[in-house]
Coordinates of C-alpha atoms in Angstrom, one line a residue:
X1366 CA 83.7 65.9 -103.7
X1367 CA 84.7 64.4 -107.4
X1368 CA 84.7 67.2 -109.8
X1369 CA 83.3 67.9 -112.9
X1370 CA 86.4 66.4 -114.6
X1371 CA 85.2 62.4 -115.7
X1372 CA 87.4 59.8 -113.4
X1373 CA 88.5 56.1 -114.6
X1374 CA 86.0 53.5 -113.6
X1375 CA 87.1 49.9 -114.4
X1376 CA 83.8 47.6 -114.6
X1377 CA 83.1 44.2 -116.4
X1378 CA 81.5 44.4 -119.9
X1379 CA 79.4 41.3 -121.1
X1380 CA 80.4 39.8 -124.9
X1381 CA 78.8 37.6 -127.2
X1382 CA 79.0 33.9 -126.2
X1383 CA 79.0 34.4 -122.4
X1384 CA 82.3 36.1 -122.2
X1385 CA 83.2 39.2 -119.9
X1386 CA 86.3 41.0 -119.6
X1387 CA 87.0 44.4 -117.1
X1388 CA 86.4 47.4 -119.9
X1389 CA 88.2 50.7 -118.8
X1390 CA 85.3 53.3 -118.1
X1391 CA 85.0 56.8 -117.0
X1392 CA 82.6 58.2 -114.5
X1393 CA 81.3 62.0 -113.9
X1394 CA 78.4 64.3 -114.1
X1395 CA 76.2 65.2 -116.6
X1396 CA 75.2 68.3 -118.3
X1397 CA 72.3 69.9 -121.0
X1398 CA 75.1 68.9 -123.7
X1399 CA 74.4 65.0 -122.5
X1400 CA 70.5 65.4 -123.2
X1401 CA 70.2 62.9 -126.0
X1402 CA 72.8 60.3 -125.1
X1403 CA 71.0 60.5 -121.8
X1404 CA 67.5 60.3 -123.6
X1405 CA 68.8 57.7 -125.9
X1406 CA 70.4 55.2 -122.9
X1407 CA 66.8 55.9 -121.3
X1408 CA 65.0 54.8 -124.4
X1409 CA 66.9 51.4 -124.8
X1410 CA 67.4 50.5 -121.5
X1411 CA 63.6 50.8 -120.5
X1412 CA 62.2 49.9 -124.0
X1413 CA 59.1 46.8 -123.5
X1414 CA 59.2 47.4 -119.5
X1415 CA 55.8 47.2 -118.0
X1416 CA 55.2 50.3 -116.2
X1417 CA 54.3 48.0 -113.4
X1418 CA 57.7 47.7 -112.9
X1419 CA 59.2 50.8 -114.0
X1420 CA 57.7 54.1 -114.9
X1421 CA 60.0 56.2 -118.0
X1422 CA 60.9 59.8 -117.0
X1423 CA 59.4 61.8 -119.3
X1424 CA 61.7 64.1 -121.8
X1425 CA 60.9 66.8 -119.8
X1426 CA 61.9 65.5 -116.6
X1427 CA 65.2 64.8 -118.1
X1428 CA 65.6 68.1 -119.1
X1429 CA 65.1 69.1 -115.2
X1430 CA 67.7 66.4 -114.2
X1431 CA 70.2 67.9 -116.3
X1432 CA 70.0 71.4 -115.7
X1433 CA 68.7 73.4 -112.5
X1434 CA 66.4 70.7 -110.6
X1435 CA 68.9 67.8 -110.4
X1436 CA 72.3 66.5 -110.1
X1437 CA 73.2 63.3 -112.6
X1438 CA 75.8 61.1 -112.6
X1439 CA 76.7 59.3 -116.0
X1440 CA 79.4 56.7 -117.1
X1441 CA 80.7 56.2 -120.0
X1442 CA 82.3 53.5 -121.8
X1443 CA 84.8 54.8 -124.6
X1444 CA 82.2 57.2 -126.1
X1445 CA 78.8 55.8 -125.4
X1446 CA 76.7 56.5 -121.8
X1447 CA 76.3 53.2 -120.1
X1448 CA 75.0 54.4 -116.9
X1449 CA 72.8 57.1 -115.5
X1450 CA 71.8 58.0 -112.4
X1451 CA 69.3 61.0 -111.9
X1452 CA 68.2 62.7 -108.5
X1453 CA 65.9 65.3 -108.0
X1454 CA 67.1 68.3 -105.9
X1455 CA 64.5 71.4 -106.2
X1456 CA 62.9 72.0 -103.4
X1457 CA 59.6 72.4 -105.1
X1458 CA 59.6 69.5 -107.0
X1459 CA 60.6 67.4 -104.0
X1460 CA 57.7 68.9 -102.3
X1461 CA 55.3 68.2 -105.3
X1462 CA 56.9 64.2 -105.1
X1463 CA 56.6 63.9 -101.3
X1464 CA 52.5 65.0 -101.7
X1465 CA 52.2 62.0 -104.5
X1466 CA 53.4 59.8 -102.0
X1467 CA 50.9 61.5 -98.9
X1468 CA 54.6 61.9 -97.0
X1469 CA 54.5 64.7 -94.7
X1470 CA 56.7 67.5 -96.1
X1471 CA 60.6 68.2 -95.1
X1472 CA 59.9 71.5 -93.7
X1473 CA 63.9 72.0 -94.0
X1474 CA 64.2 71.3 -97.5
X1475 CA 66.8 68.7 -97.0
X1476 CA 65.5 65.3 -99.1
X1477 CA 66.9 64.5 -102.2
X1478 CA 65.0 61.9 -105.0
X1479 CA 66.5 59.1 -106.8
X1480 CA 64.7 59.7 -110.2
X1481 CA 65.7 56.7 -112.0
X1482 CA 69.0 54.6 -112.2
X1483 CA 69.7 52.4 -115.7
X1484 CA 72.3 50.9 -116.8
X1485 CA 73.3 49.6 -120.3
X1486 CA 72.8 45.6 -120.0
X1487 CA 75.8 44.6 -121.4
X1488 CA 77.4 45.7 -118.1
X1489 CA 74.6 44.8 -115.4
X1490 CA 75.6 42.6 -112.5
X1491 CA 78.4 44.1 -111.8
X1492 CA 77.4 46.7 -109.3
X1493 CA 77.1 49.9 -111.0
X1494 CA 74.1 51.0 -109.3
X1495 CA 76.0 50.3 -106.0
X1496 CA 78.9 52.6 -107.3
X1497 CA 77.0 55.2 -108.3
X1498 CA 75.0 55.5 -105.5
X1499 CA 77.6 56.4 -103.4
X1500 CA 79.8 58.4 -106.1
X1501 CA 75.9 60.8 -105.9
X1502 CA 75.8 60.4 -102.0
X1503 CA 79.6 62.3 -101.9
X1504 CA 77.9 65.1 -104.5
X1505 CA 74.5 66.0 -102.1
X1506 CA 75.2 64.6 -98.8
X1507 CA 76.6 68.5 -97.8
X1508 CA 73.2 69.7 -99.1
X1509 CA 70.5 66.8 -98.0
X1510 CA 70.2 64.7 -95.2
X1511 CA 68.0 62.2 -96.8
X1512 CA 67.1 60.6 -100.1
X1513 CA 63.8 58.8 -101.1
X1514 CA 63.5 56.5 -104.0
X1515 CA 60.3 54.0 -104.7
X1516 CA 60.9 50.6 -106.7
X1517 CA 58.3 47.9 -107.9
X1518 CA 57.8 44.9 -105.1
X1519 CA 57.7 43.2 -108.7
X1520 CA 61.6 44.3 -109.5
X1521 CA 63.9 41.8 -107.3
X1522 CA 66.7 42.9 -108.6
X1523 CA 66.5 46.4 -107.7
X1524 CA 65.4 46.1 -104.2
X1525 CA 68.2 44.1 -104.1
X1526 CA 70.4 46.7 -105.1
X1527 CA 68.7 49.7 -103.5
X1528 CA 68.7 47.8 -99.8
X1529 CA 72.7 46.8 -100.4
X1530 CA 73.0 50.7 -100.8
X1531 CA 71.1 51.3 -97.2
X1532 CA 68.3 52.2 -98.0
X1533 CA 65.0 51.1 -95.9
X1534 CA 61.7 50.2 -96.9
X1535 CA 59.2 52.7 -95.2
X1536 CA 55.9 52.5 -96.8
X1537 CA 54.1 50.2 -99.6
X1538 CA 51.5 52.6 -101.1
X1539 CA 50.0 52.8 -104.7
X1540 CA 52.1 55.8 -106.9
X1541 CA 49.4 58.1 -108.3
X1542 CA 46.6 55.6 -107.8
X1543 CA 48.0 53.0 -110.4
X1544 CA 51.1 51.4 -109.4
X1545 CA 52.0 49.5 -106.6
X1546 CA 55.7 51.0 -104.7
X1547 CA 58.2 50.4 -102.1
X1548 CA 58.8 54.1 -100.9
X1549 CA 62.4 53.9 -99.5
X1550 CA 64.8 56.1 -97.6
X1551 CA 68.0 56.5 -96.8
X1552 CA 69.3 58.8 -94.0
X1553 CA 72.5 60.3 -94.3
X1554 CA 72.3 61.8 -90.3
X1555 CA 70.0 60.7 -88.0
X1556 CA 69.9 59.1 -84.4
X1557 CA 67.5 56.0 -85.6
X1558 CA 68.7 52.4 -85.2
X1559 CA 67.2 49.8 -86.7
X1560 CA 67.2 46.8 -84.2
X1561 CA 67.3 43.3 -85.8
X1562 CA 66.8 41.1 -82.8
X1563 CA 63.3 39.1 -82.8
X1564 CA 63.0 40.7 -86.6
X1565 CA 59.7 40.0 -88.7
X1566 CA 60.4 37.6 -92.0
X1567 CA 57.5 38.9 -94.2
X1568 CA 56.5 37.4 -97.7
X1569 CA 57.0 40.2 -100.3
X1570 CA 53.7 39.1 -101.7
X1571 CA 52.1 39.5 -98.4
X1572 CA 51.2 43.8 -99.1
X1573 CA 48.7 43.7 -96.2
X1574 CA 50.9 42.3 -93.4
X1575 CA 53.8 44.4 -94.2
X1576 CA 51.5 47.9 -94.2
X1577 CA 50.4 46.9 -91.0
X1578 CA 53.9 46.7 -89.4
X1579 CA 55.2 49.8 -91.4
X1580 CA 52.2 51.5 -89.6
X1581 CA 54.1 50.3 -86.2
X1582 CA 57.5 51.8 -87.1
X1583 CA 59.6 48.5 -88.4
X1584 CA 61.1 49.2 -91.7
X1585 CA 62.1 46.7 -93.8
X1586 CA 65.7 46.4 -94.1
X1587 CA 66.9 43.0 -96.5
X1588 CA 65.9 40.6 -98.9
X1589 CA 66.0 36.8 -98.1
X1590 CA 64.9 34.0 -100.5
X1591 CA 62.5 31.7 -98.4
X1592 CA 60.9 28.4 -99.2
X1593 CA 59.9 29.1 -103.0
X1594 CA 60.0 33.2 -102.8
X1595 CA 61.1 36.3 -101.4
X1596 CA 61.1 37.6 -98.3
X1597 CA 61.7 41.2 -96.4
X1598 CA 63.2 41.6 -92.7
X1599 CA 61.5 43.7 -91.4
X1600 CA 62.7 45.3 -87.8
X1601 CA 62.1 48.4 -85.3
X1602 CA 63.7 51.6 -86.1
X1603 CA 63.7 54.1 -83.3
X1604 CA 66.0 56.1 -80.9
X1605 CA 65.3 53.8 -77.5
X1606 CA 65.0 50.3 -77.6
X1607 CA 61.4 48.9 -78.2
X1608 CA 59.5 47.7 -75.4
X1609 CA 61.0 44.3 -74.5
X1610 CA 64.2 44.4 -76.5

């Protein structure tokens, strides 16, 4: 477990006229006292976004995050947050989250939610959302046994970086009747396997066809640029082989 104490983070930070050079950061978690830098790096980070591809948490959300509700993880370069990544941890908020989403309830109180994760574009690209992921994963795997985020179909660059951290797509549903999501999940102990032979290449544009296989029990488990688009594996996820594996 990293303690409360910031650790050194060495990441690349983007300059003026397409120069980059590894910028000494620290990494840790955040507290009340971080509300308005963590406000603040919310406010320019998602500032013009269509909330077709990403919805703000509200003020009060971030106040949750910080304190009792949540666990966040910030980094920091010299004095300014660059990064934050927020998961939900009460109980009854996760419950109130799992109804939006019509997923049956954890009836052990072991999910986790991946509120948001932004990061300040002069150092995206260079993995921070993969390193904080599993920095947060050391802080609530003892705790959880499985976290849930959802991300846009429309936001390439964050399934990306959500399936690179293990994460499966299990459902494509409309968010509180507005906004179409990938609901994923990542299992930190189970006895699934996902099981890739004879897999399903599926057009990310195509929502119909890949309900009807998530309805069947494949998940969907990578990204693959195909012909002029995108493309999701999607494969079987079970404990026994599928028929005719």
């Amino acid at each position: 477990m990293m303690g409360s104490d910031k650790k050194d983070i060495f990441i690349y930070r983007h300059l003026i006229g397409g120069r980059s050079h590894v910028a000494r950061c620290q990494i840790g978690l955040m507290t009340m006292p971080d509300l308005e830098e963590a406000k603040n790096l919310h406010e320019r980070v998602t500032k013009g976004l269509s909330r077709e591809i990403y919805i703000p948490t509200s003020d009060e959300d971030m106040e949750r995050l910080l304190g009792y509700e949540g666990i966040a993880l910030g980094v920091w370069f010299q004095e300014r947050l660059i990064c934050m990544r927020a998961v939900a941890t009460d109980k009854e908020w996760i419950r109130h989250i799992m109804e939006s989403m019509d997923l049956a309830p954890d009836p052990d109180n072991r999910t986790a939610y991946t509120k948001h994760c932004i990061v300040d574009k002069d150092f995206r690209g260079n993995n921070v959302q993969f390193l904080t992921q599993y920095a947060i994963e050391n802080q609530i795997s003892d705790n959880f046994d499985t976290i849930l985020t959802t991300v846009s179909p429309k936001n390439i660059f964050s399934i990306q970086n959500i399936l690179a951290c293990n994460f499966v797509v299990v459902a494509l549903k409309m968010i509180n009747g507005e906004y179409m999501r990938y609901i994923m999940r990542k299992n930190f102990r189970s006895d699934l396997s996902i099981w890739t032979n004879g897999h399903l290449v599926i057009p990310s544009s195509d929502f119909e066809r890949q309900r009807e296989v998530l309805a069947e029990g494949y998940v969907g488990y990578k990204r693959i640029r195909k012909h002029r688009g995108f493309s999701i594996l999607y494969a079987p996820m079970s404990k026994e082989p599928p028929r005719g594996y």
